[in-house]
GROMACS .gro file of C-alpha atoms in nm:
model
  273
    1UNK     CA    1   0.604   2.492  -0.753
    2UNK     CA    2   0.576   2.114  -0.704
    3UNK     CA    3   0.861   1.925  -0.629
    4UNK     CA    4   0.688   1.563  -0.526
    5UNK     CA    5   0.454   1.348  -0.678
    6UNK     CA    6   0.322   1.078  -0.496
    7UNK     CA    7   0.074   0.819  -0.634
    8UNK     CA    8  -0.092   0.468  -0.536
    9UNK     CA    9  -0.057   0.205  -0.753
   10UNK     CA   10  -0.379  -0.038  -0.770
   11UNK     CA   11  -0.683   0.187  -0.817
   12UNK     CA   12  -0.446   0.475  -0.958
   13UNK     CA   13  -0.187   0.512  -1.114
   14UNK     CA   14  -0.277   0.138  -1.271
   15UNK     CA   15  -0.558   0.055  -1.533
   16UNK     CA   16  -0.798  -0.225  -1.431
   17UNK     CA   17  -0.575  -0.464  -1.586
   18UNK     CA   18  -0.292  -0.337  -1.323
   19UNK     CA   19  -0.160  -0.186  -1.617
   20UNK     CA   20   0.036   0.162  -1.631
   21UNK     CA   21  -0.157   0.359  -1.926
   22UNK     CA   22   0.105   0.509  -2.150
   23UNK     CA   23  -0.019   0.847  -2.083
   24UNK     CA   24   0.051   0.815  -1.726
   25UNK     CA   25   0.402   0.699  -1.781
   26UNK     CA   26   0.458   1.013  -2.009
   27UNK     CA   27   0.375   1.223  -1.789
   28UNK     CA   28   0.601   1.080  -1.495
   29UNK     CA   29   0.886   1.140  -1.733
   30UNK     CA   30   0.777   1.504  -1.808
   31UNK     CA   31   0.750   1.539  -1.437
   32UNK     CA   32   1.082   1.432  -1.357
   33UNK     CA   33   1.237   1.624  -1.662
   34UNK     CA   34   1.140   1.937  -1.433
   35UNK     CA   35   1.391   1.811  -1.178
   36UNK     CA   36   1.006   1.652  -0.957
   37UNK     CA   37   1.063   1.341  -0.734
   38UNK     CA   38   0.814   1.041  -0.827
   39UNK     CA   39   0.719   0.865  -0.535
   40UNK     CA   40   0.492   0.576  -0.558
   41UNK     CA   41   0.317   0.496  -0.227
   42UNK     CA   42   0.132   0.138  -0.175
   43UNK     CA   43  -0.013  -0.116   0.062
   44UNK     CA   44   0.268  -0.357  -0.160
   45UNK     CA   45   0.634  -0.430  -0.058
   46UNK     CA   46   0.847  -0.202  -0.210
   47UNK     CA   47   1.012  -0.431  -0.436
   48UNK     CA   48   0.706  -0.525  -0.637
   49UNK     CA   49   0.618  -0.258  -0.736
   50UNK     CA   50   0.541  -0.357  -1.121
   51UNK     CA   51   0.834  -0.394  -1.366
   52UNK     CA   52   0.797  -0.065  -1.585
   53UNK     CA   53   0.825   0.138  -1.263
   54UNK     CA   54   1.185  -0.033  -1.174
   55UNK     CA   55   1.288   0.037  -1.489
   56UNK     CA   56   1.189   0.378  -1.463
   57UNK     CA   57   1.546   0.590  -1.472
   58UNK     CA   58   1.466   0.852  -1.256
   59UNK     CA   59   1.295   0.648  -0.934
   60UNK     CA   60   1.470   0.712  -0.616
   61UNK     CA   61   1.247   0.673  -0.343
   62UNK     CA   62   0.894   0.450  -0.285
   63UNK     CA   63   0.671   0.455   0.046
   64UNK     CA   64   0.544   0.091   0.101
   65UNK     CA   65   0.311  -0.126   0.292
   66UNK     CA   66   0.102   0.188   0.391
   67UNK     CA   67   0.427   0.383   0.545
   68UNK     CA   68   0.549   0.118   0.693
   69UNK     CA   69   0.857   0.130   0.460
   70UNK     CA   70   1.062   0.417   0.294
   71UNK     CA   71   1.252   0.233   0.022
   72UNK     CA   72   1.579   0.369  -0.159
   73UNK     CA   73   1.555   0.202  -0.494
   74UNK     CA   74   1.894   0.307  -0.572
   75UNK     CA   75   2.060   0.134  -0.296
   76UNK     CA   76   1.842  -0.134  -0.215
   77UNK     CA   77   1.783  -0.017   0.149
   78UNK     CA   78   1.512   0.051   0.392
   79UNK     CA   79   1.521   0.433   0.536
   80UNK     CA   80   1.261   0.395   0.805
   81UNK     CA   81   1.040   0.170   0.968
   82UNK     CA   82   0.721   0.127   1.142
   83UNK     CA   83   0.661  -0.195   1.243
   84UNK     CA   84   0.434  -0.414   1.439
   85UNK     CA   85   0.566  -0.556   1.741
   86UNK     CA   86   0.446  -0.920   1.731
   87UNK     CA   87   0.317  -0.909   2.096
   88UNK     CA   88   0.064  -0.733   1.901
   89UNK     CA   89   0.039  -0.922   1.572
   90UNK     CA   90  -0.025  -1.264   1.801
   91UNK     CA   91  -0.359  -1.120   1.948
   92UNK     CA   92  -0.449  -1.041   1.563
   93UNK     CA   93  -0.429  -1.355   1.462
   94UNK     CA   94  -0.617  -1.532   1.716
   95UNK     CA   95  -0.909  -1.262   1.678
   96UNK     CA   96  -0.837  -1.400   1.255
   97UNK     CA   97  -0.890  -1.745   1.393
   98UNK     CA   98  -1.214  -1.659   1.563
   99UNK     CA   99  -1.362  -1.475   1.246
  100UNK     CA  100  -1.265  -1.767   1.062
  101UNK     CA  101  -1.097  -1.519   0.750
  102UNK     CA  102  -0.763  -1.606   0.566
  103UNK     CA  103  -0.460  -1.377   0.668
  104UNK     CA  104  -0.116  -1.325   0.538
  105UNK     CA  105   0.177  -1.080   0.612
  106UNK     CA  106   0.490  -0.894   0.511
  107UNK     CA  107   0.824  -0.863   0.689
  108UNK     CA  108   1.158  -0.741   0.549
  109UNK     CA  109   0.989  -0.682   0.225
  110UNK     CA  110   0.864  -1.016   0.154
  111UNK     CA  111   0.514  -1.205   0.185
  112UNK     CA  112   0.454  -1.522   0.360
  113UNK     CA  113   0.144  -1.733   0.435
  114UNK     CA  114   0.064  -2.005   0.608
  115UNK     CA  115   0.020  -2.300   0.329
  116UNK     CA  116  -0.347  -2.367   0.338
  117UNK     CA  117  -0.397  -2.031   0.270
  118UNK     CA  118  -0.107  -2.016   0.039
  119UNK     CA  119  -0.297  -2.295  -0.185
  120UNK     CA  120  -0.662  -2.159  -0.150
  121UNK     CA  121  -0.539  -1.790  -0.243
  122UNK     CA  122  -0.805  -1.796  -0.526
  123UNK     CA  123  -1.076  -1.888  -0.289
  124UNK     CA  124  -1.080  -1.581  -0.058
  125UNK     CA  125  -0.919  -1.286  -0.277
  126UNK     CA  126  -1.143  -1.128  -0.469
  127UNK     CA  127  -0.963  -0.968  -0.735
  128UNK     CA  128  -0.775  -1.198  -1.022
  129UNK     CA  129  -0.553  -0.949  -1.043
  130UNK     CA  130  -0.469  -0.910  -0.689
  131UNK     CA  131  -0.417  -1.317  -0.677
  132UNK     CA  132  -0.160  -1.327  -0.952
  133UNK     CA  133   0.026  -1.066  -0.706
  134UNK     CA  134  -0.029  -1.249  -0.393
  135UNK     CA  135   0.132  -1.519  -0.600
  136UNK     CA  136   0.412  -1.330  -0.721
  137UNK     CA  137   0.535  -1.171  -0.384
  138UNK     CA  138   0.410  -1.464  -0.095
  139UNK     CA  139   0.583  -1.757   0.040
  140UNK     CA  140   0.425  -2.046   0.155
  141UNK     CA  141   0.499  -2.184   0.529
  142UNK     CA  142   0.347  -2.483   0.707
  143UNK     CA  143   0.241  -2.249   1.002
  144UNK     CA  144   0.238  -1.865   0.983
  145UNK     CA  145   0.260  -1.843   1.367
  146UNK     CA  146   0.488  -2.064   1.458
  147UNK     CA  147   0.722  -1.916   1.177
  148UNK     CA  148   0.698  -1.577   1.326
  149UNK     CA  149   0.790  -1.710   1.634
  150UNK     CA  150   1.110  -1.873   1.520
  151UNK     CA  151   1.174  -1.558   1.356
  152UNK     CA  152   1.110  -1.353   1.650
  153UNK     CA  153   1.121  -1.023   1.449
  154UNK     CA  154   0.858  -0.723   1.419
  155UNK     CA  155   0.607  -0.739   1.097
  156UNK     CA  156   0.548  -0.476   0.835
  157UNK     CA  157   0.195  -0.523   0.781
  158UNK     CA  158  -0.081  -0.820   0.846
  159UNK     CA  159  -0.359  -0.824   0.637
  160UNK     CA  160  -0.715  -0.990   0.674
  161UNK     CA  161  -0.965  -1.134   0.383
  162UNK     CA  162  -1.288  -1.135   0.374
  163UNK     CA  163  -1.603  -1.288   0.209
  164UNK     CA  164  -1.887  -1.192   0.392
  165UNK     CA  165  -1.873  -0.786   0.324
  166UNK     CA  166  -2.123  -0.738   0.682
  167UNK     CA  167  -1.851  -0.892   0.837
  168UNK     CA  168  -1.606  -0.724   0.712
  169UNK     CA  169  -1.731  -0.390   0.785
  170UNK     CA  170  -1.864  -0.492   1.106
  171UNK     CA  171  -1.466  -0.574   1.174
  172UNK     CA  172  -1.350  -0.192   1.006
  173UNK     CA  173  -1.605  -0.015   1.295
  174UNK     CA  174  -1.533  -0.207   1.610
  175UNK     CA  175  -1.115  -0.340   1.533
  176UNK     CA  176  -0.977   0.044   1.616
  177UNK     CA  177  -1.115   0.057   1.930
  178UNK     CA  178  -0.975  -0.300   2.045
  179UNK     CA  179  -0.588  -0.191   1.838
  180UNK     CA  180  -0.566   0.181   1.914
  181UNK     CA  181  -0.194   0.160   1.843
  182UNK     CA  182  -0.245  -0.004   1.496
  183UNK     CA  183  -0.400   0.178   1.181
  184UNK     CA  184  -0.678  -0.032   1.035
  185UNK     CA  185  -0.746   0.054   0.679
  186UNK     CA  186  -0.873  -0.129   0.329
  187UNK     CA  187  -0.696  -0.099  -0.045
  188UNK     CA  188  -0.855  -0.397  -0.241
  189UNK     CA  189  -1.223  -0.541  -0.226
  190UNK     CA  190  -1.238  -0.785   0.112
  191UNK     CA  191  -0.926  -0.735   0.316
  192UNK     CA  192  -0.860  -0.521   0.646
  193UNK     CA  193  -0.466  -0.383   0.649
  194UNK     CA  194  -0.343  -0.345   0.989
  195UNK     CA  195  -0.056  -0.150   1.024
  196UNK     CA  196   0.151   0.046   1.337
  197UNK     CA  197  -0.031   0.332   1.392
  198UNK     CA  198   0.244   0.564   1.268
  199UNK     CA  199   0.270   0.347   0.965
  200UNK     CA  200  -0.010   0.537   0.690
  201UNK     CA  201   0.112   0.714   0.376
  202UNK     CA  202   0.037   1.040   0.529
  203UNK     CA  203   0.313   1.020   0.805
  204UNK     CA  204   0.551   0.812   0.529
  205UNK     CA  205   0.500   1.136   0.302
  206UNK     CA  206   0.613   1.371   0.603
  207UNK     CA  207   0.906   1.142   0.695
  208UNK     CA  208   0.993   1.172   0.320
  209UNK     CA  209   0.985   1.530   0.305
  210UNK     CA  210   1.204   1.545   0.616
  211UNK     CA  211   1.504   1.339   0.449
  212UNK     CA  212   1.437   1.528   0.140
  213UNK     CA  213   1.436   1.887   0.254
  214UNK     CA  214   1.049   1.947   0.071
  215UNK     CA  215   0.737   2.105   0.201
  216UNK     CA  216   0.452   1.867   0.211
  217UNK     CA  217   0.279   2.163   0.071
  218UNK     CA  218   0.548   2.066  -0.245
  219UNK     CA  219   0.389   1.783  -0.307
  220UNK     CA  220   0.148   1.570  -0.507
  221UNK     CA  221  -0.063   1.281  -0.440
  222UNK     CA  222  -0.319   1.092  -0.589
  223UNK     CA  223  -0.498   0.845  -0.433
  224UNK     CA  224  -0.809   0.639  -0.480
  225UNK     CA  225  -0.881   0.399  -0.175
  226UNK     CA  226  -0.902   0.432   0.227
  227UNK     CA  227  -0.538   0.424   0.254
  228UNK     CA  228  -0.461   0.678   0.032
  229UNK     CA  229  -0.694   0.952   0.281
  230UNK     CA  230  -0.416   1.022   0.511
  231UNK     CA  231  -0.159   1.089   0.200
  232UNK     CA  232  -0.410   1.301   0.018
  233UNK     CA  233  -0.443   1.558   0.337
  234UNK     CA  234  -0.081   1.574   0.414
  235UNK     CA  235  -0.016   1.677   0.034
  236UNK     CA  236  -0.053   2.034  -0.157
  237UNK     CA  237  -0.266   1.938  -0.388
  238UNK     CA  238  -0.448   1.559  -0.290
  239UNK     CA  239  -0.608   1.407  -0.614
  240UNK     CA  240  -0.831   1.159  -0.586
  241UNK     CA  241  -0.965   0.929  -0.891
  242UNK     CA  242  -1.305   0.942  -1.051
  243UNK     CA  243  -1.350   0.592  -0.946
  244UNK     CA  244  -1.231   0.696  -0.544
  245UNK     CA  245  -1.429   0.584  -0.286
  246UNK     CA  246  -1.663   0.876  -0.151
  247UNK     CA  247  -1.489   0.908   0.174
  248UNK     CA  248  -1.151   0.948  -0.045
  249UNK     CA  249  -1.302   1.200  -0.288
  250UNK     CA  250  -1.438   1.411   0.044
  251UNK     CA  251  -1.086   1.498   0.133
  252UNK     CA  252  -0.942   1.571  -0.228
  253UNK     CA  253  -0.848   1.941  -0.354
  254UNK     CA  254  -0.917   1.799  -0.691
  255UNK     CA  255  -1.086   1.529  -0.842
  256UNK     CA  256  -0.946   1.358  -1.172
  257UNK     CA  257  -1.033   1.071  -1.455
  258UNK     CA  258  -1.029   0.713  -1.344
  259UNK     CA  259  -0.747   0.510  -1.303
  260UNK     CA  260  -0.867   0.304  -1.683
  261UNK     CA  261  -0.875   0.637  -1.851
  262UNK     CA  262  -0.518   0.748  -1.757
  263UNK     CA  263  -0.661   1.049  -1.426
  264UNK     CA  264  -0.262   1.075  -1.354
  265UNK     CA  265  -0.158   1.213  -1.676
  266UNK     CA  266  -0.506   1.420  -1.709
  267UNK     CA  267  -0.474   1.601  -1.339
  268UNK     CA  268  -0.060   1.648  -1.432
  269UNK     CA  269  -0.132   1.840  -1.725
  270UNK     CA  270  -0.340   2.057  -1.555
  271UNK     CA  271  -0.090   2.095  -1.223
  272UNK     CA  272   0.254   2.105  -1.382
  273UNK     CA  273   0.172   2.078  -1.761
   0.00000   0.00000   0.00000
């Protein structure tokens, strides 16, 4: 008997479009009709999660920014953290200055950038859909750096963009060993996520359990990128899209549809009916 599902947006649970296919959104509501938490886990901020899932009546709890958040919906509060201490996130930056890539971060569940990256978001994100988000959850400040510093307060998540792809995964090989206490992962085409180490969805999920009295073997989740690995081992049942990278699909007990043809609604039939 499942009593969790947990699901990544972009890649997953939403259509190309970053659309939630209406079969999918059926099938949460069966889902929850059998008394199941719905749990959606994502590299986002908890609050931006898009619209129809807000409005959903039965969401409780969300895992954000790759674990680094557990979010009560409900109450508008943040149940745990795992954050970056910024004697960390200042070495990060530099090493962003020296690879000459854009960067951008979230703290207390909100975005900011510095301003020439702010204005040139179209220039270095790859996705169209994933600018109209940076857009939608990002602040602009003259310099990222020196705002932090005012600030003075740990980060959620910092997050790199790349163009050159050799670079890039040159940078995914060699960053661990230089940041063993951060967890370096990908979710969209171009960027490196850096997160505290104990920050990934798989730890988030077993945190989540904890507060909720549920067996990670209780649970759900479906997945489709990097970040989603870690989630998809510490679940029952790990589902991993069609369109999953290979590395994600390696570690899956089952493998569904894509994301475009609705693989949330077509593996829940099958699991929970």
């Amino acid at each position: 008997m499942y009593r969790m599902i947990v699901f990544d947006l972009d890649g997953t649970l939403l259509d190309r479009d970053k659309n939630i296919p209406e079969a999918n959104l059926r099938a949460l509501y069966r889902a929850a009709e059998k008394g199941i938490e719905i749990v959606p886990a994502t590299g986002r901020i908890c609050p931006s999660i898009p619209q129809p899932l807000l409005e959903l009546p039965f969401l409780h709890y969300g895992i954000g920014v790759n674990g680094g958040c557990i979010y009560d919906y409900r109450t508008n509060t943040i149940l745990d953290r795992q954050e970056i201490p910024l004697d960390l996130v200042f070495p990060l930056i530099d090493h962003a200055h020296e690879l000459g890539v854009a960067y951008d971060c979230y703290q207390d569940n909100c975005g900011y950038a510095s301003r020439e990256h702010y204005e040139n978001a179209g220039n270095f994100i790859l996705d169209p859909g994933i600018v109209k988000l940076f857009y939608s959850n990002r602040k602009p400040v003259d310099c990222l750096e020196d705002f932090l510093r005012q600030r003075n307060l740990p980060i959620q998540k910092l997050q790199f963009y790349f163009l050159d792809m050799d670079q890039r995964a040159y940078a995914l090989q060699h960053l661990p060993e230089q940041y063993p206490e951060l967890s370096i992962t990908t979710s969209i085409p171009g960027n490196i996520e850096f997160n505290l180490a104990s920050a990934n969805k798989g730890d988030a999920l077993r945190r989540l359990c904890s507060l909720l009295h549920i067996a990670p073997e209780e649970t759900i989740a479906f997945g489709d990128d990097i970040n989603d690995i870690s989630m998809l081992q510490t679940a029952g049942m790990g589902v991993a899209m069609a369109n999953a990278k290979p590395e994600v699909k390696a570690v899956a007990n089952m493998i569904t549809i894509s994301n475009n043809e609705g693989g949330v609604a077509y593996a829940l039939d099958r699991l929970i009916g």
